Coordinates of C-alpha atoms in Angstrom, one line a residue:
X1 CA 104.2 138.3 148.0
X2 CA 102.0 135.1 146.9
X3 CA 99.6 137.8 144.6
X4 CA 102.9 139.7 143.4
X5 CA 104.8 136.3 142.3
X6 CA 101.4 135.5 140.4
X7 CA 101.6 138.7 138.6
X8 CA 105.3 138.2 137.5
X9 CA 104.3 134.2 136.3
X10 CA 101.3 135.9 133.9
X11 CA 103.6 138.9 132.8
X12 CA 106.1 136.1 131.8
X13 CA 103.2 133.8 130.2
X14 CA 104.4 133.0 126.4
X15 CA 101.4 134.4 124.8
X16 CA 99.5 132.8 121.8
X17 CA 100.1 133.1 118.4
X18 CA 98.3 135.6 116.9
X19 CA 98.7 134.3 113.3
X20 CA 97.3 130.7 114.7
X21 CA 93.2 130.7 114.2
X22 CA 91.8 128.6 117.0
X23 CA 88.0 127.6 117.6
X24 CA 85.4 125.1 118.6
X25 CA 82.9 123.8 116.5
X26 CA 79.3 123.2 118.4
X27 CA 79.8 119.1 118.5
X28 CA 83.2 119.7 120.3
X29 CA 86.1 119.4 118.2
X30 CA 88.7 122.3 118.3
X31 CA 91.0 123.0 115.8
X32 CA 93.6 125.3 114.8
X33 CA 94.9 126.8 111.7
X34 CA 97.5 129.0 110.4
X35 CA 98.3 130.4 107.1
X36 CA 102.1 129.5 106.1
X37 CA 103.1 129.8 102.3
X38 CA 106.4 127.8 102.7
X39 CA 106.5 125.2 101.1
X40 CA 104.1 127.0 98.4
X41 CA 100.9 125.1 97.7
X42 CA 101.9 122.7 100.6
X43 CA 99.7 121.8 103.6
X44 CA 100.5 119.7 106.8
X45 CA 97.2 118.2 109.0
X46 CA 97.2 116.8 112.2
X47 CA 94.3 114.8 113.5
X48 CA 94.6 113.9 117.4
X49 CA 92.2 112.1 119.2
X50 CA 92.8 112.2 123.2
X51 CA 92.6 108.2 123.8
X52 CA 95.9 105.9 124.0
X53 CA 97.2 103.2 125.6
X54 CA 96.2 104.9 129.1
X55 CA 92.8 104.3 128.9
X56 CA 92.8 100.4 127.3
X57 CA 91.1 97.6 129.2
X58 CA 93.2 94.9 130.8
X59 CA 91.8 92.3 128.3
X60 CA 92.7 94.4 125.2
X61 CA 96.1 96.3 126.0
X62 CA 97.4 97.4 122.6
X63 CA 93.9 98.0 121.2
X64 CA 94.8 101.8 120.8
X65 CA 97.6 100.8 118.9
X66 CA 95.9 98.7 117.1
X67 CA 92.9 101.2 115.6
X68 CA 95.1 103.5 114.7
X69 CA 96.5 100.3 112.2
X70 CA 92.9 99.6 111.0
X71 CA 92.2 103.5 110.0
X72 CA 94.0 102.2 107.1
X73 CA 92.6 98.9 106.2
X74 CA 89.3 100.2 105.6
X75 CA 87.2 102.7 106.0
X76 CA 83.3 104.1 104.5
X77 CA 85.2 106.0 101.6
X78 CA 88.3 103.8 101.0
X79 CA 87.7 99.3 101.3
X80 CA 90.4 97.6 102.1
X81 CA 93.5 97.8 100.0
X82 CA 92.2 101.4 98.1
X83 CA 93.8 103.8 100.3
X84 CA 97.2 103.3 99.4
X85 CA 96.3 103.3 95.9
X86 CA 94.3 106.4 95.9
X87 CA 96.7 108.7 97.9
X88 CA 99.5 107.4 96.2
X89 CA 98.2 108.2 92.6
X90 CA 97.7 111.6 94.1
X91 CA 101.3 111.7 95.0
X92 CA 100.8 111.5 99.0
X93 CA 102.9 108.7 100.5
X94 CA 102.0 106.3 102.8
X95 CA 105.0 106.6 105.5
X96 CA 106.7 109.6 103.8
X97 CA 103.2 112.2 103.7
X98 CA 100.8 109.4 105.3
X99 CA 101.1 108.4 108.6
X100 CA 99.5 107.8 112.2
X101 CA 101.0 107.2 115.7
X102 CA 99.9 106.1 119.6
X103 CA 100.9 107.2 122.8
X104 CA 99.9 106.4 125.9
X105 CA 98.0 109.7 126.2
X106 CA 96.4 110.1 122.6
X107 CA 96.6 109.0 118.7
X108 CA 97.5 111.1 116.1
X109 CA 96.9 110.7 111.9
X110 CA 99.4 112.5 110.7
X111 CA 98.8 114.0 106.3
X112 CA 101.8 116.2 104.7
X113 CA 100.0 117.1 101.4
X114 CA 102.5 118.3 98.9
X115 CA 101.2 120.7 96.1
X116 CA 97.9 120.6 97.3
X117 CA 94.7 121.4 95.5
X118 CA 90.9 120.8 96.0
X119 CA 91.5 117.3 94.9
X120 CA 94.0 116.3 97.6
X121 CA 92.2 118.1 100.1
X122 CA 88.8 116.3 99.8
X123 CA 90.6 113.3 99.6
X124 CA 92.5 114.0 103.1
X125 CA 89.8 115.0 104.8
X126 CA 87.6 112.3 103.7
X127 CA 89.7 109.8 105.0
X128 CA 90.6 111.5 108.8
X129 CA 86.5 111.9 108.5
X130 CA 86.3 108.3 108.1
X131 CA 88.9 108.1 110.7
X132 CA 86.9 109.9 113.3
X133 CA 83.9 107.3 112.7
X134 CA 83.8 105.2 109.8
X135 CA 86.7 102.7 110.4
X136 CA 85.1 99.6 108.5
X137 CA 87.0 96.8 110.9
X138 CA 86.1 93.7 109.1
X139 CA 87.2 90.7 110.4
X140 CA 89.3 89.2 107.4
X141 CA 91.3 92.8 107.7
X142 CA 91.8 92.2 111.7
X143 CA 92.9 89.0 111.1
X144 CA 95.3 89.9 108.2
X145 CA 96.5 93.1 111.1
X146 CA 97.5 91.1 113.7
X147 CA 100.6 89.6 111.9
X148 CA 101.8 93.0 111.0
X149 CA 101.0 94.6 114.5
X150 CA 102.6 91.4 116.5
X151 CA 105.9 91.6 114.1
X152 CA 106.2 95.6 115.0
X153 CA 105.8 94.0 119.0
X154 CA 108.6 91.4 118.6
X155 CA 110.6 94.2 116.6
X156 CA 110.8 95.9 119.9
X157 CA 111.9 92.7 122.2
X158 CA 114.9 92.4 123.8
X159 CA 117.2 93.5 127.0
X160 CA 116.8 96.8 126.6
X161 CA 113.0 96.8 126.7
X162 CA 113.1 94.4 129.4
X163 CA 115.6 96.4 131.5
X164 CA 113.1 100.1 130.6
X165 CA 109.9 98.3 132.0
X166 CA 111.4 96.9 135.3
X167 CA 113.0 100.7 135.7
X168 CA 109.5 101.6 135.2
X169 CA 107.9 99.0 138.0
X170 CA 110.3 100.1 140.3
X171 CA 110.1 103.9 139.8
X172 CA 106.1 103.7 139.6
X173 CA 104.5 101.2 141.9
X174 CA 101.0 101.2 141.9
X175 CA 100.9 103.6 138.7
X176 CA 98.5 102.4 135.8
X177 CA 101.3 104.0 133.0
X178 CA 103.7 101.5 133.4
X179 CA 101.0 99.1 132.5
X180 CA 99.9 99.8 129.5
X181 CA 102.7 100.3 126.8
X182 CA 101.1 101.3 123.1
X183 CA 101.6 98.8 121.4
X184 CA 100.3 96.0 124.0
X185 CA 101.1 92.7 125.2
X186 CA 101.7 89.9 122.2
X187 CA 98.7 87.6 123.5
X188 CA 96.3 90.4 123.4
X189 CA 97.5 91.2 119.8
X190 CA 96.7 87.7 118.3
X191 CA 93.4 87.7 120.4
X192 CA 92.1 91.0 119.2
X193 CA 88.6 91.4 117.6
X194 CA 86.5 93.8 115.6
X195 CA 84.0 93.9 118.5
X196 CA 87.0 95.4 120.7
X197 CA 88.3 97.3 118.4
X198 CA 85.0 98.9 117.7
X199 CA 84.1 99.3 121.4
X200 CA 87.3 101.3 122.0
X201 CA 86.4 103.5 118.9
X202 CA 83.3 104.0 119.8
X203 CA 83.9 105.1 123.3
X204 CA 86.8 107.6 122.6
X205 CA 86.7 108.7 119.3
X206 CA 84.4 111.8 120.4
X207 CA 84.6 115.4 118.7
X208 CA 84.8 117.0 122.6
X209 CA 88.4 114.6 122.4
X210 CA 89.3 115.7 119.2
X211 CA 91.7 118.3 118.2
X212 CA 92.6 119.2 114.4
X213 CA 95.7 121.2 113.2
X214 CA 95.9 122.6 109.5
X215 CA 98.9 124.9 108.1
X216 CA 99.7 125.4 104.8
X217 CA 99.4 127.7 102.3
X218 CA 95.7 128.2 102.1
X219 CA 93.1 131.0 102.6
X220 CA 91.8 130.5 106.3
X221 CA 88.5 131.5 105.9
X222 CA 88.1 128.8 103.4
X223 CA 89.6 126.5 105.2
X224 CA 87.8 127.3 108.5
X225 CA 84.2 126.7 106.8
X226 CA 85.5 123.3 104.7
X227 CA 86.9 122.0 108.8
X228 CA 83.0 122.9 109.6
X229 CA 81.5 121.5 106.4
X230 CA 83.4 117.9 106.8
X231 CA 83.4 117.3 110.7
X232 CA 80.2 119.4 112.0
X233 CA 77.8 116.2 111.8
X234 CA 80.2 114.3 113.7
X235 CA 78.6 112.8 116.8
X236 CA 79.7 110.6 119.5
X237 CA 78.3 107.4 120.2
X238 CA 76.3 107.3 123.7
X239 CA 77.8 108.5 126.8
X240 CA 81.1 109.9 127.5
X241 CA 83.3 107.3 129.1
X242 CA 85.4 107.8 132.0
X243 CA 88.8 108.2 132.9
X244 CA 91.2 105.3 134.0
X245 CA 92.5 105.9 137.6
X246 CA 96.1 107.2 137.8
X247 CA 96.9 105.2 140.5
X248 CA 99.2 106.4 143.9
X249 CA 102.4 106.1 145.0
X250 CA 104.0 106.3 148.3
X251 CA 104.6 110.0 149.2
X252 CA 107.9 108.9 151.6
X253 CA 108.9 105.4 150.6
X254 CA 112.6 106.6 152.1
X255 CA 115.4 104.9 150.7
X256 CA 115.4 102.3 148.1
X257 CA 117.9 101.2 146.1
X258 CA 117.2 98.8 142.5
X259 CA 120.1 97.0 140.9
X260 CA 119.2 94.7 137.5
X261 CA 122.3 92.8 135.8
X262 CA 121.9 93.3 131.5
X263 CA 125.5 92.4 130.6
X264 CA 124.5 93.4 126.9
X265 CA 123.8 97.0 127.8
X266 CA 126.2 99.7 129.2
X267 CA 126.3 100.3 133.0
X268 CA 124.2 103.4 134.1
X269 CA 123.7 104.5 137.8
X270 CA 119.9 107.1 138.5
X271 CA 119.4 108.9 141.6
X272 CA 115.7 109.7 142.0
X273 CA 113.5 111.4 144.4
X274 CA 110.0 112.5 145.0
X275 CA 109.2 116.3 145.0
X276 CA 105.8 117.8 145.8
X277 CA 103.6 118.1 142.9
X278 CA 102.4 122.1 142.2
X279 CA 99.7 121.6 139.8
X280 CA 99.0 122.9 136.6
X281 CA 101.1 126.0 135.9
X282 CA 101.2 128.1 132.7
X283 CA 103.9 127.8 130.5
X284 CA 106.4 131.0 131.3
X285 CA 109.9 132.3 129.0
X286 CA 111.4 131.3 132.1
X287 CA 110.4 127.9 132.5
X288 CA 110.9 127.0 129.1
X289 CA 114.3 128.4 128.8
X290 CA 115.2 126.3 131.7
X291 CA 113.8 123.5 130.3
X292 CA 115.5 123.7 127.2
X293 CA 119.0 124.9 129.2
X294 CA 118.6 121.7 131.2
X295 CA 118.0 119.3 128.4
X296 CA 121.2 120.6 126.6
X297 CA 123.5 120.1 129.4
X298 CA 121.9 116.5 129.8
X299 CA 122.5 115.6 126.4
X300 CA 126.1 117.2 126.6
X301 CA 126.8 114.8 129.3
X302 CA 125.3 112.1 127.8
X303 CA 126.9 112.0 124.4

C-alpha cells in the first residue's frame, strides 16, 4: 500500500517546465532561464542569495537587511551616489524596475529592464555582479544608511507589530525565527559597521547559495553563455559557514491558552495545534489545489 501511494504522489508530481533552461555553473551558482517575448524587448532578473535574517548574529540582527541597503550605495562599478544616476538615464527605475528585498530565509535584487539592449544588459549584470562580491561599504555610506534603515524600523512600530511578535513568542517557544525579524532591532541598526556588514557578506554571499532567474525576450543560448561569462569567476571567500540551529519546541505542551489586550486593534480568537511533521514531500496537483482551495475560503471568511 505504502509503495502504491508513493507511485500515485510521483504520477501526480507537477512536472518542470520544459520551456524553463536550468543549470549549474562549476563555482555553484544555478540559474534558470526562459525565453518569453511579452513584453517585447523586455527582461525581468532575479538575483537570490540564500542568507536572511535567520542566519544573523545576536549582536547584528538586521544586518541582512541592511546589505541588501548598501548593494546600492556603492559598489566596484558604481561609487556611491552613481547608480541611480546611471540606471535611471538608461530608463530603469530605482523602486519601479530597481529593487531588492530580505526575508528571514534569503535576499533577493530584483531588475525589470524595459526595452532592453546590450547596453542595459551589461549594466544589470554588472551591478548584481558587484552585488555578489564587490559591495564597496565605506563607512561615511553606513553611516549616512543607518538613518534611512532606522526610519523604515520606526515606520513599522506600533500595536500591531507588538501584538504579531508576542503571537509569535507564544506560538514558537524556543524557536530562533521569531527572533530575528529582517529588518532588526533599532539599537543594532545605529551600531552597525562596515566590518559587520562585510563579515556577513562575506560568509553568505557564496555562488553554491546563489540562484539567478532571467526571462525575457532574449535568445537563451546567448544568454546562457553571458550568465557564464559575468558570474563564472565568482568565488566564495574561505569556508562555508554553518547553519543557525532551528531550535525545538515541545512536542505535547497540552493545553494553553494566550490572551493580550490591544484596544486599537479588532478582536480576533486562533485555535492552534501541533501536528506531526512528514518531511519534505514533492509538490503534487493535489496538494496545490488544496492549497489554493483553502487559502480562498480563508480569505472569503476573512474579508
Amino acid at each position: 500500500r505504502a509503495a502504491a501511494a508513493r507511485a500515485a504522489a510521483e504520477a501526480d508530481r507537477i512536472a518542470p517546465d520544459p520551456t524553463v533552461r536550468r543549470g549549474v555553473l562549476p563555482n555553484g551558482l544555478r540559474y534558470a532561464i526562459q525565453r518569453n517575448g511579452r513584453p517585447e524587448k523586455s527582461v525581468s532578473i532575479r538575483f537570490h542569495v540564500e542568507a536572511g535574517s535567520f542566519e544573523e548574529p545576536q549582536d547584528a540582527t538586521g544586518v541582512a537587511h541592511f546589505l541588501e541597503h548598501m548593494a546600492f550605495n556603492g559598489t566596484r562599478a558604481f561609487p556611491e551616489g552613481e547608480l541611480e544616476r546611471v540606471f535611471s538615464a538608461a530608463g530603469i527605475g530605482f523602486g519601479r524596475h530597481q529593487n531588492a528585498y530580505t526575508t528571514a530565509l534569503g535576499t533577493t535584487y530584483v531588475l525589470d529592464v524595459p526595452q532592453a539592449d546590450a547596453a542595459k544588459l551589461d549594466l544589470s549584470f554588472r551591478w548584481l555582479r558587484d552585488v555578489a562580491d564587490g559591495m564597496l561599504l565605506t563607512p561615511g555610506a553606513v553611516e549616512r544608511e543607518k538613518g534611512v534603515v532606522a526610519a523604515e524600523h520606526d515606520r513599522g512600530l506600533g500595536p500591531e507589530r507588538d501584538w504579531r511578535k508576542a503571537v509569535q513568542a507564544y506560538r514558537y517557544p524556543g524557536l530562533r525565527g521569531p527572533t530575528r525579524d529582517p529588518i532588526g532591532a533599532r539599537e543594532s541598526i545605529l551600531s552597525m559597521t562596515p566590518d559587520k556588514l562585510r563579515a556577513f557578506h562575506q560568509a553568505w554571499y557564496r555562488p553554491e547559495l546563489a540562484h539567478l532567474v532571467v526571462v525575457g525576450d532574449f535568445d537563451p543560448d546567448t544568454m546562457e553563455a553571458e550568465i557564464a561569462r559575468r558570474f563564472g569567476d565568482w568565488n566564495g571567500v574561505g569556508p562555508a559557514p554553518a547553519r543557525a540551529a532551528k531550535g525545538t519546541i515541545p512536542a505535547d505542551p497540552g493545553l494553553q491558552v494566550f490572551a493580550r489586550s490591544e484596544p486599537t486593534l479588532p478582536t480576533s480568537v486562533s485555535i492552534c495545534w501541533l501536528d506531526a511533521w512528514s518531511g519534505r514531500r514533492p509538490e503534487t496537483v493535489t496538494r496545490f489545489r488544496a492549497r489554493a482551495e483553502r487559502s480562498l475560503y480563508q480569505r472569503m471568511i476573512q474579508d
